Coordinates of C-alpha atoms and ligand atoms in Angstrom, one line a residue:
M3 CA 0.0 0.0 0.0
D4 CA 1.3 3.4 -1.0
I5 CA -1.1 6.1 0.1
T6 CA -0.6 9.8 0.6
Y7 CA -3.2 11.0 3.1
R8 CA -4.7 14.5 2.9
L9 CA -5.5 14.6 6.6
E10 CA -3.1 13.8 9.4
Q11 CA -3.8 10.2 10.5
K12 CA -4.0 10.9 14.2
R13 CA -6.6 10.4 16.9
Q14 CA -7.2 13.5 19.0
V15 CA -10.4 14.1 21.0
L16 CA -11.2 16.7 23.7
K17 CA -12.3 15.5 27.1
D18 CA -15.8 16.8 26.5
F19 CA -17.4 16.2 23.2
P20 CA -19.8 16.7 21.5
G21 CA -18.5 20.3 21.3
P22 CA -20.6 23.4 20.8
K23 CA -21.0 23.1 17.0
S24 CA -22.1 19.5 17.2
L25 CA -24.5 20.4 20.0
E26 CA -26.0 23.1 17.9
L27 CA -26.5 20.8 15.0
A28 CA -28.0 18.2 17.3
A29 CA -30.6 20.7 18.4
R30 CA -31.4 21.7 14.8
R31 CA -31.6 18.0 14.0
A32 CA -34.0 17.2 16.8
A33 CA -36.4 19.8 15.5
S34 CA -36.1 18.8 11.9
V35 CA -35.0 15.2 11.3
A36 CA -37.2 12.2 11.9
K37 CA -36.5 10.4 15.2
G38 CA -36.5 7.0 13.5
V39 CA -33.1 7.7 12.0
A40 CA -30.5 7.0 14.7
S41 CA -26.8 7.9 14.6
T42 CA -24.0 6.0 16.4
V43 CA -21.9 9.0 17.3
P44 CA -23.1 12.4 18.7
V45 CA -20.7 14.5 16.7
Y46 CA -21.1 16.0 13.2
V47 CA -18.6 15.4 10.4
A48 CA -16.5 18.1 8.8
D49 CA -13.9 16.1 6.9
A50 CA -12.7 12.5 6.5
D51 CA -9.7 10.8 4.9
G52 CA -8.0 7.4 5.2
G53 CA -8.8 6.1 8.6
I54 CA -9.7 9.5 10.2
I55 CA -12.9 11.4 10.7
H56 CA -12.8 15.1 11.8
D57 CA -15.8 16.6 13.5
V58 CA -17.0 20.2 13.3
D59 CA -15.4 21.1 16.7
G60 CA -11.9 19.9 15.8
N61 CA -11.9 16.4 17.2
S62 CA -10.4 13.5 15.1
F63 CA -11.7 10.0 15.4
I64 CA -10.4 6.7 14.2
D65 CA -12.9 5.2 11.8
F66 CA -13.5 1.5 12.5
G67 CA -16.8 1.5 10.7
S68 CA -16.3 2.9 7.2
G69 CA -19.8 4.2 7.2
I70 CA -20.9 0.5 7.5
A71 CA -18.4 -1.1 5.1
V72 CA -18.7 1.6 2.4
T73 CA -15.5 3.7 2.4
T74 CA -13.2 0.7 1.8
V75 CA -10.9 3.1 -0.2
G76 CA -11.3 5.9 2.3
A77 CA -14.0 8.6 2.4
S78 CA -12.1 10.9 0.0
D79 CA -9.9 8.7 -2.1
A80 CA -8.0 11.0 -4.5
A81 CA -8.9 8.8 -7.6
V82 CA -12.6 8.8 -6.6
V83 CA -12.7 12.5 -6.0
G84 CA -11.0 13.2 -9.3
A85 CA -13.3 10.9 -11.2
V86 CA -16.4 12.5 -9.6
K87 CA -15.2 16.0 -10.3
E88 CA -14.5 15.2 -13.9
Q89 CA -18.0 13.6 -14.3
V90 CA -20.1 16.3 -12.6
E91 CA -18.5 18.9 -14.9
H92 CA -20.0 17.1 -17.9
F93 CA -23.4 15.6 -16.8
T94 CA -24.8 14.6 -13.5
H95 CA -27.7 12.6 -14.9
T96 CA -29.5 11.8 -18.0
C97 CA -31.2 8.5 -16.9
F98 CA -29.7 5.4 -18.4
M99 CA -33.3 4.3 -19.5
V100 CA -33.6 7.5 -21.5
S101 CA -30.1 8.5 -22.9
P102 CA -27.4 5.9 -22.0
Y103 CA -23.7 6.6 -21.4
E104 CA -20.5 4.7 -21.2
G105 CA -19.9 4.7 -17.4
Y106 CA -22.8 2.3 -16.8
V107 CA -21.5 -0.1 -19.5
A108 CA -18.0 0.1 -18.2
V109 CA -19.1 -0.7 -14.6
A110 CA -21.1 -3.7 -15.9
E111 CA -18.1 -5.0 -17.8
K112 CA -15.9 -4.6 -14.7
L113 CA -18.4 -6.4 -12.5
N114 CA -18.9 -9.2 -15.0
Q115 CA -15.1 -9.7 -15.1
L116 CA -14.5 -9.4 -11.3
T117 CA -17.3 -11.7 -10.0
P118 CA -16.6 -15.4 -9.8
G119 CA -17.3 -17.8 -12.6
E120 CA -16.2 -17.9 -16.3
H121 CA -19.8 -18.0 -17.7
E122 CA -21.4 -15.3 -19.7
K123 CA -22.7 -12.6 -17.4
R124 CA -24.9 -9.5 -17.3
T125 CA -25.2 -6.7 -14.8
V126 CA -28.0 -4.2 -13.9
L127 CA -27.3 -1.2 -11.7
F128 CA -29.4 0.4 -8.9
N129 CA -28.9 2.8 -6.0
S130 CA -29.0 0.8 -2.8
G131 CA -28.3 -2.6 -1.5
A132 CA -32.0 -3.3 -0.7
E133 CA -32.9 -2.3 -4.3
A134 CA -30.3 -4.8 -5.7
V135 CA -31.7 -7.6 -3.5
E136 CA -35.3 -6.8 -4.5
N137 CA -34.3 -7.0 -8.2
A138 CA -32.3 -10.2 -7.8
V139 CA -35.5 -11.8 -6.4
K140 CA -37.5 -10.3 -9.3
I141 CA -35.0 -11.7 -11.8
A142 CA -35.0 -15.2 -10.1
R143 CA -38.8 -15.3 -10.1
V144 CA -39.1 -14.4 -13.8
A145 CA -36.3 -16.8 -14.8
T146 CA -37.7 -19.8 -12.9
G147 CA -41.4 -19.1 -13.0
R148 CA -41.5 -19.9 -9.3
N149 CA -42.4 -17.9 -6.2
A150 CA -40.7 -19.1 -3.0
V151 CA -37.6 -17.4 -1.6
V152 CA -35.5 -18.9 1.1
A153 CA -33.5 -16.8 3.5
F154 CA -31.6 -17.7 6.7
D155 CA -31.7 -17.0 10.4
H156 CA -29.8 -13.9 11.3
A157 CA -30.0 -12.6 7.8
Y158 CA -30.0 -8.9 6.9
H159 CA -31.1 -7.9 3.4
G160 CA -32.4 -4.3 3.8
R161 CA -35.4 -2.2 4.9
T162 CA -37.8 -2.1 1.9
N163 CA -40.9 -4.3 2.2
L164 CA -39.5 -7.3 0.4
T165 CA -36.1 -7.1 2.0
M166 CA -37.6 -6.5 5.5
G167 CA -39.3 -9.8 4.9
L168 CA -36.0 -11.4 4.1
T169 CA -34.3 -9.8 7.1
A170 CA -34.5 -11.9 10.3
K171 CA -34.3 -9.4 13.1
A172 CA -37.6 -7.7 14.2
M173 CA -36.2 -4.8 16.3
P174 CA -35.4 -2.3 15.0
Y175 CA -35.7 -3.3 11.3
K176 CA -39.2 -4.9 11.0
Y177 CA -41.0 -4.1 14.2
G178 CA -44.4 -2.6 13.5
F179 CA -43.7 -2.2 9.7
G180 CA -45.7 -5.3 8.5
P181 CA -47.5 -6.9 6.8
F182 CA -44.5 -8.3 4.9
A183 CA -44.4 -9.9 1.5
S184 CA -45.5 -13.6 1.2
E185 CA -43.6 -16.6 0.0
I186 CA -40.5 -15.9 2.1
Y187 CA -39.2 -18.9 4.1
R188 CA -36.5 -18.9 6.8
V189 CA -34.2 -21.8 7.4
P190 CA -31.4 -22.4 10.0
M191 CA -28.0 -20.8 9.4
S192 CA -24.6 -22.4 10.2
Y193 CA -23.5 -20.4 13.2
P194 CA -20.5 -22.3 14.6
F195 CA -20.2 -20.5 17.9
R196 CA -23.9 -21.1 18.8
E197 CA -24.5 -24.6 17.4
E198 CA -26.2 -26.8 20.0
N199 CA -24.0 -29.6 18.7
P200 CA -20.5 -28.0 18.4
Q201 CA -19.4 -31.0 16.3
I202 CA -21.8 -30.3 13.5
T203 CA -20.0 -29.9 10.1
G204 CA -20.9 -27.2 7.5
K205 CA -22.3 -29.9 5.3
E206 CA -24.5 -31.3 8.1
A207 CA -25.7 -27.8 8.9
A208 CA -26.5 -27.4 5.2
E209 CA -28.5 -30.7 5.1
R210 CA -30.5 -29.4 8.1
A211 CA -31.6 -26.4 6.1
I212 CA -32.1 -28.4 2.9
L213 CA -34.4 -30.9 4.7
M214 CA -36.5 -28.0 5.9
I215 CA -36.7 -26.6 2.3
Q216 CA -37.8 -30.0 1.0
K217 CA -40.4 -30.7 3.7
Q218 CA -41.8 -27.2 4.3
I219 CA -41.7 -25.7 0.8
G220 CA -40.9 -28.3 -1.8
S221 CA -37.6 -27.8 -3.8
D222 CA -39.4 -27.3 -7.1
Q223 CA -41.4 -24.3 -5.7
V224 CA -38.3 -22.4 -4.8
A225 CA -37.2 -19.5 -7.1
A226 CA -34.1 -18.5 -5.1
I227 CA -32.0 -19.1 -2.0
I228 CA -30.4 -15.9 -0.8
I229 CA -27.5 -15.8 1.6
E230 CA -24.8 -13.4 2.9
P231 CA -21.6 -15.5 2.6
V232 CA -20.5 -13.7 5.8
Q233 CA -23.5 -12.4 7.5
G234 CA -23.3 -8.7 8.3
E235 CA -25.9 -7.1 10.7
G236 CA -26.7 -10.6 12.1
G237 CA -23.2 -10.7 13.7
F238 CA -20.5 -11.3 11.2
I239 CA -21.3 -15.0 11.2
V240 CA -18.9 -17.1 9.0
P241 CA -20.7 -20.4 8.3
A242 CA -18.7 -23.6 8.9
E243 CA -16.6 -24.7 6.0
G244 CA -18.6 -26.7 3.5
F245 CA -22.0 -25.0 4.3
L246 CA -22.0 -22.6 1.4
P247 CA -20.8 -25.1 -1.2
R248 CA -23.5 -27.6 -0.3
I249 CA -26.2 -25.0 -0.3
A250 CA -25.0 -23.9 -3.8
E251 CA -24.9 -27.5 -5.0
F252 CA -28.4 -28.2 -3.8
A253 CA -29.6 -25.1 -5.5
K254 CA -28.0 -26.2 -8.8
E255 CA -29.4 -29.7 -8.5
N256 CA -32.9 -28.3 -8.1
G257 CA -33.0 -25.4 -10.6
I258 CA -33.0 -22.8 -7.8
V259 CA -31.2 -19.5 -8.3
F260 CA -28.4 -19.2 -5.7
I261 CA -28.1 -15.5 -4.8
A262 CA -25.0 -14.4 -2.8
D263 CA -25.8 -11.1 -1.1
E264 CA -22.3 -9.5 -1.0
V265 CA -23.5 -6.0 -0.3
Q266 CA -21.4 -5.9 2.8
S267 CA -18.8 -8.6 2.2
G268 CA -17.9 -7.7 -1.4
F269 CA -15.1 -5.6 -2.9
C270 CA -12.0 -6.7 -1.1
R271 CA -13.6 -6.5 2.4
T272 CA -12.9 -10.1 3.3
G273 CA -9.6 -10.4 1.5
E274 CA -11.0 -11.6 -1.8
W275 CA -13.0 -9.6 -4.3
F276 CA -16.1 -11.5 -3.0
A277 CA -16.5 -13.6 0.1
V278 CA -17.8 -16.7 -1.8
Q279 CA -14.4 -17.1 -3.3
H280 CA -13.0 -18.3 0.0
E281 CA -14.7 -21.6 -0.7
G282 CA -14.7 -21.5 -4.5
V283 CA -18.5 -21.0 -4.7
V284 CA -19.9 -19.5 -7.9
P285 CA -23.3 -17.8 -7.3
D286 CA -25.9 -17.6 -10.0
L287 CA -26.6 -14.0 -9.0
I288 CA -24.5 -11.7 -6.8
T289 CA -25.8 -8.4 -5.2
T290 CA -23.3 -5.7 -4.5
A291 CA -23.4 -2.1 -3.1
K292 CA -21.7 -0.6 0.0
G293 CA -18.0 -0.7 -0.9
I294 CA -18.5 -0.6 -4.7
A295 CA -18.2 3.2 -5.3
G296 CA -16.1 4.8 -2.7
G297 CA -19.1 6.2 -0.9
M298 CA -21.3 7.2 -3.8
P299 CA -24.7 5.4 -3.9
L300 CA -24.6 2.5 -6.4
S301 CA -25.6 -1.1 -6.3
A302 CA -25.7 -4.0 -8.8
V303 CA -27.0 -7.4 -9.6
T304 CA -24.5 -9.4 -11.6
G305 CA -25.0 -13.0 -12.8
R306 CA -25.7 -15.6 -15.4
A307 CA -26.7 -14.0 -18.7
E308 CA -29.6 -16.3 -19.2
L309 CA -31.1 -15.3 -15.9
L310 CA -30.8 -11.6 -16.3
D311 CA -31.8 -11.7 -19.9
A312 CA -34.9 -13.7 -19.0
V313 CA -36.5 -10.4 -17.9
H314 CA -38.6 -8.6 -20.6
G315 CA -37.3 -5.3 -21.9
G316 CA -38.2 -2.4 -19.6
G317 CA -38.8 -4.8 -16.7
L318 CA -35.7 -3.6 -14.8
G319 CA -34.5 -0.1 -14.1
G320 CA -35.1 3.0 -12.0
T321 CA -34.7 6.7 -12.5
Y322 CA -31.3 7.0 -10.8
G323 CA -30.0 3.4 -11.2
G324 CA -26.4 3.5 -12.4
N325 CA -26.1 7.3 -12.0
P326 CA -23.1 8.5 -14.1
V327 CA -21.3 10.2 -11.1
A328 CA -21.7 7.0 -9.1
C329 CA -20.4 4.9 -12.0
A330 CA -17.3 7.1 -12.4
A331 CA -16.7 6.8 -8.7
A332 CA -17.0 3.0 -8.9
L333 CA -14.5 2.7 -11.7
A334 CA -12.0 4.8 -9.7
A335 CA -12.6 3.0 -6.4
I336 CA -12.1 -0.4 -8.1
E337 CA -8.9 0.9 -9.7
T338 CA -7.7 1.9 -6.2
M339 CA -8.5 -1.5 -4.9
E340 CA -6.4 -3.0 -7.7
T341 CA -3.4 -0.7 -7.6
Q342 CA -3.2 -0.7 -3.8
D343 CA -3.9 -4.4 -3.5
L344 CA -6.6 -3.9 -0.9
R345 CA -7.4 -7.6 -0.9
G346 CA -3.9 -8.2 0.4
R347 CA -4.3 -5.3 2.8
A348 CA -7.6 -6.9 4.2
R349 CA -5.7 -10.1 4.9
E350 CA -2.9 -8.1 6.6
I351 CA -5.5 -6.4 8.8
E352 CA -7.0 -9.8 9.7
S353 CA -3.7 -11.1 10.8
I354 CA -2.9 -8.0 12.9
V355 CA -6.3 -7.8 14.5
K356 CA -6.7 -11.5 15.2
G357 CA -3.2 -11.7 16.5
R358 CA -3.7 -9.0 19.0
L359 CA -7.2 -9.9 20.1
G360 CA -6.4 -13.6 20.2
T361 CA -3.6 -13.0 22.6
L362 CA -5.9 -10.8 24.7
R363 CA -8.6 -13.6 24.8
D364 CA -6.1 -16.2 25.9
E365 CA -4.9 -13.8 28.6
L366 CA -8.4 -13.1 29.9
G367 CA -9.1 -16.9 30.0
D368 CA -12.8 -17.8 30.4
G369 CA -13.7 -14.1 30.2
I370 CA -16.1 -12.0 28.2
I371 CA -14.7 -12.7 24.7
G372 CA -16.8 -15.6 23.5
D373 CA -15.7 -15.7 19.9
L374 CA -13.3 -13.9 17.6
R375 CA -14.2 -14.4 14.0
G376 CA -14.4 -12.9 10.5
R377 CA -12.4 -12.6 7.4
G378 CA -10.1 -9.9 6.2
G379 CA -11.2 -6.4 7.2
M380 CA -14.6 -7.8 8.3
L381 CA -13.9 -8.9 11.9
A382 CA -16.0 -9.4 15.0
I383 CA -15.8 -10.1 18.7
E384 CA -18.8 -11.8 20.3
F385 CA -19.2 -10.9 24.0
V386 CA -20.7 -13.3 26.6
K387 CA -21.4 -13.1 30.3
K388 CA -18.1 -13.6 32.1
G389 CA -17.3 -17.3 32.5
S390 CA -20.0 -18.5 30.1
A391 CA -17.9 -18.7 27.0
G392 CA -17.3 -22.4 27.1
T393 CA -20.7 -23.4 28.5
T394 CA -23.9 -21.4 28.2
K395 CA -22.5 -18.6 25.9
Q396 CA -25.0 -16.1 27.4
P397 CA -24.9 -13.0 25.2
D398 CA -23.9 -9.8 26.9
A399 CA -25.2 -6.8 25.1
E400 CA -24.6 -4.6 28.0
V401 CA -20.9 -5.1 28.2
T402 CA -20.7 -4.8 24.4
K403 CA -22.3 -1.4 24.6
K404 CA -20.0 -0.3 27.4
I405 CA -17.0 -1.3 25.4
A406 CA -18.2 0.5 22.3
D407 CA -19.0 3.6 24.4
Y408 CA -15.5 3.5 26.0
C409 CA -13.9 3.4 22.6
L410 CA -16.0 6.3 21.3
K411 CA -15.1 8.4 24.4
E412 CA -11.4 7.8 23.5
G413 CA -12.0 8.7 19.9
V414 CA -12.5 5.4 18.2
I415 CA -15.8 4.8 16.2
I416 CA -16.9 1.2 16.7
L417 CA -20.1 -0.4 15.5
T418 CA -22.0 -3.2 17.2
C419 CA -24.2 -5.8 15.5
G420 CA -25.7 -9.3 16.1
T421 CA -29.1 -10.8 16.7
Y422 CA -28.3 -10.5 20.4
G423 CA -26.6 -7.1 20.2
N424 CA -23.5 -8.6 21.7
V425 CA -21.0 -8.3 18.8
I426 CA -18.5 -5.6 18.1
R427 CA -17.6 -5.4 14.4
L428 CA -14.5 -4.0 13.0
L429 CA -14.8 -2.6 9.5
P430 CA -11.9 -0.1 9.1
P431 CA -11.3 1.5 5.7
L432 CA -8.8 -0.9 4.1
V433 CA -6.5 2.0 3.4
I434 CA -6.0 2.6 7.1
G435 CA -2.3 2.7 8.1
D436 CA -0.6 0.3 10.5
E437 CA 0.0 3.0 13.1
L438 CA -3.5 4.2 13.3
L439 CA -4.9 0.7 13.3
A440 CA -2.6 -0.2 16.2
D441 CA -3.7 2.9 18.1
G442 CA -7.3 2.0 17.6
L443 CA -6.7 -1.5 18.8
D444 CA -4.9 -0.2 21.9
V445 CA -8.1 1.6 22.8
L446 CA -10.3 -1.4 22.1
E447 CA -8.0 -3.6 24.1
A448 CA -8.1 -1.2 27.1
A449 CA -11.9 -1.0 26.7
I450 CA -12.2 -4.8 26.9
R451 CA -9.8 -5.0 29.9
A452 CA -11.7 -2.3 31.7
N453 CA -14.9 -4.3 31.3
S454 CA -13.6 -7.7 32.0
Ligands
PLP527 C1 -26.5 -3.1 4.1 C2 -27.0 -4.3 3.5 C3 -28.1 -4.4 2.6 C4 -29.0 -3.2 2.4 O1 -28.2 -2.1 1.7 P1 -28.8 -0.7 1.7 O2 -27.9 0.1 0.7 O3 -28.8 -0.1 3.1 O4 -30.2 -0.8 1.1 C5 -28.5 -5.6 2.0 N1 -27.7 -6.7 2.3 C6 -26.6 -6.7 3.1 C7 -25.9 -7.9 3.3 C8 -26.3 -5.5 3.7 O5 -25.2 -5.5 4.5

């Protein structure tokens, strides 16, 4: 990695924040913004670069969240900024469905090339992850002529009506927002840390889900199986080895479209372009968003040409889908991922973080760290009630929140997740430098010690 940062990569927070400017903005916000939108941190952003976020009162925070896995190349990557400036000076929008332009085609070509599998592919672009997921389901239904969609426990696929239905967790994502779309079925995930039988293999966990599909739905009724290869909001759950390949194989045997939702895990995040590549799985359709365009809103469905081309002309689209500025940003962000080898960087981050936190876990013995998991720059710690790690594995959401709060107070932005709210997830921009990463981990380690 060879990166020149625009902002000094240094954490520095005052004892008392939010400062006056953030407080003033918070007051304006309370009177103007819907309460249903929550924010993790109480400060307002002025600038961001590399692994650092500056607030409006002069505090600088280490960013371990990347705006939820979005700013993989940083929040103001020079290549992305340049490409965006160049594009906005020419045209901001024409609508691809009215007057098309090259950027859209170039992004489609790039996605067809980067996604796993040597088969003929097509891509269609949208704005958000949820929109990509909805469209993947639409495509699968038209292509198969079937209705049922299978999703997994702990899944997160978005907040629109169909994707809420696919999402597992009620509070806060679904609660009170029903009724939800029909023909969605949920089957058990492979969640190694929480398996009743810790000996269960990935393949056996897959057979457990498959049996449920066969008995409760009927394989020939299923249009699609959708899965996050590493689950995001559900707790950064990495299924046991063999789980994904068996599910994909079952889908293939039964004419079911296998959709990998790589909205969070894609684009170098896990140390590969896409997380399915860790087990050599080739999805029929793959949904992408978040890290794709250096912070600009863009999403995509990429997959087998015969599936995407099964949809009638005019059946897919949207006013802003594949916006030219977002496409320019995506091409630049992908180039940065290539030139800076951010896949390699993600693997380095994994070894640094797992090394340090693994040592800490061993030192704390049967303490609060129940599980340490993840791939690349998508890593998590699952916290349990002290002494329950090897036995009852009782989730401890309270200690998780305390640790995240401690980190924030010291100037490290940390996100939590998980069905039980007891997981801290680490999603640093992959362009973060070693020193800043180490400083952030020092804080996290102190926070865990202080709460052990
Ligand atoms: C974030 C996310 C979504 C939804 O993306 P939005 O852009 O917020 O609509 C869908 N699937 C996964 C796996 C996600 O992490």
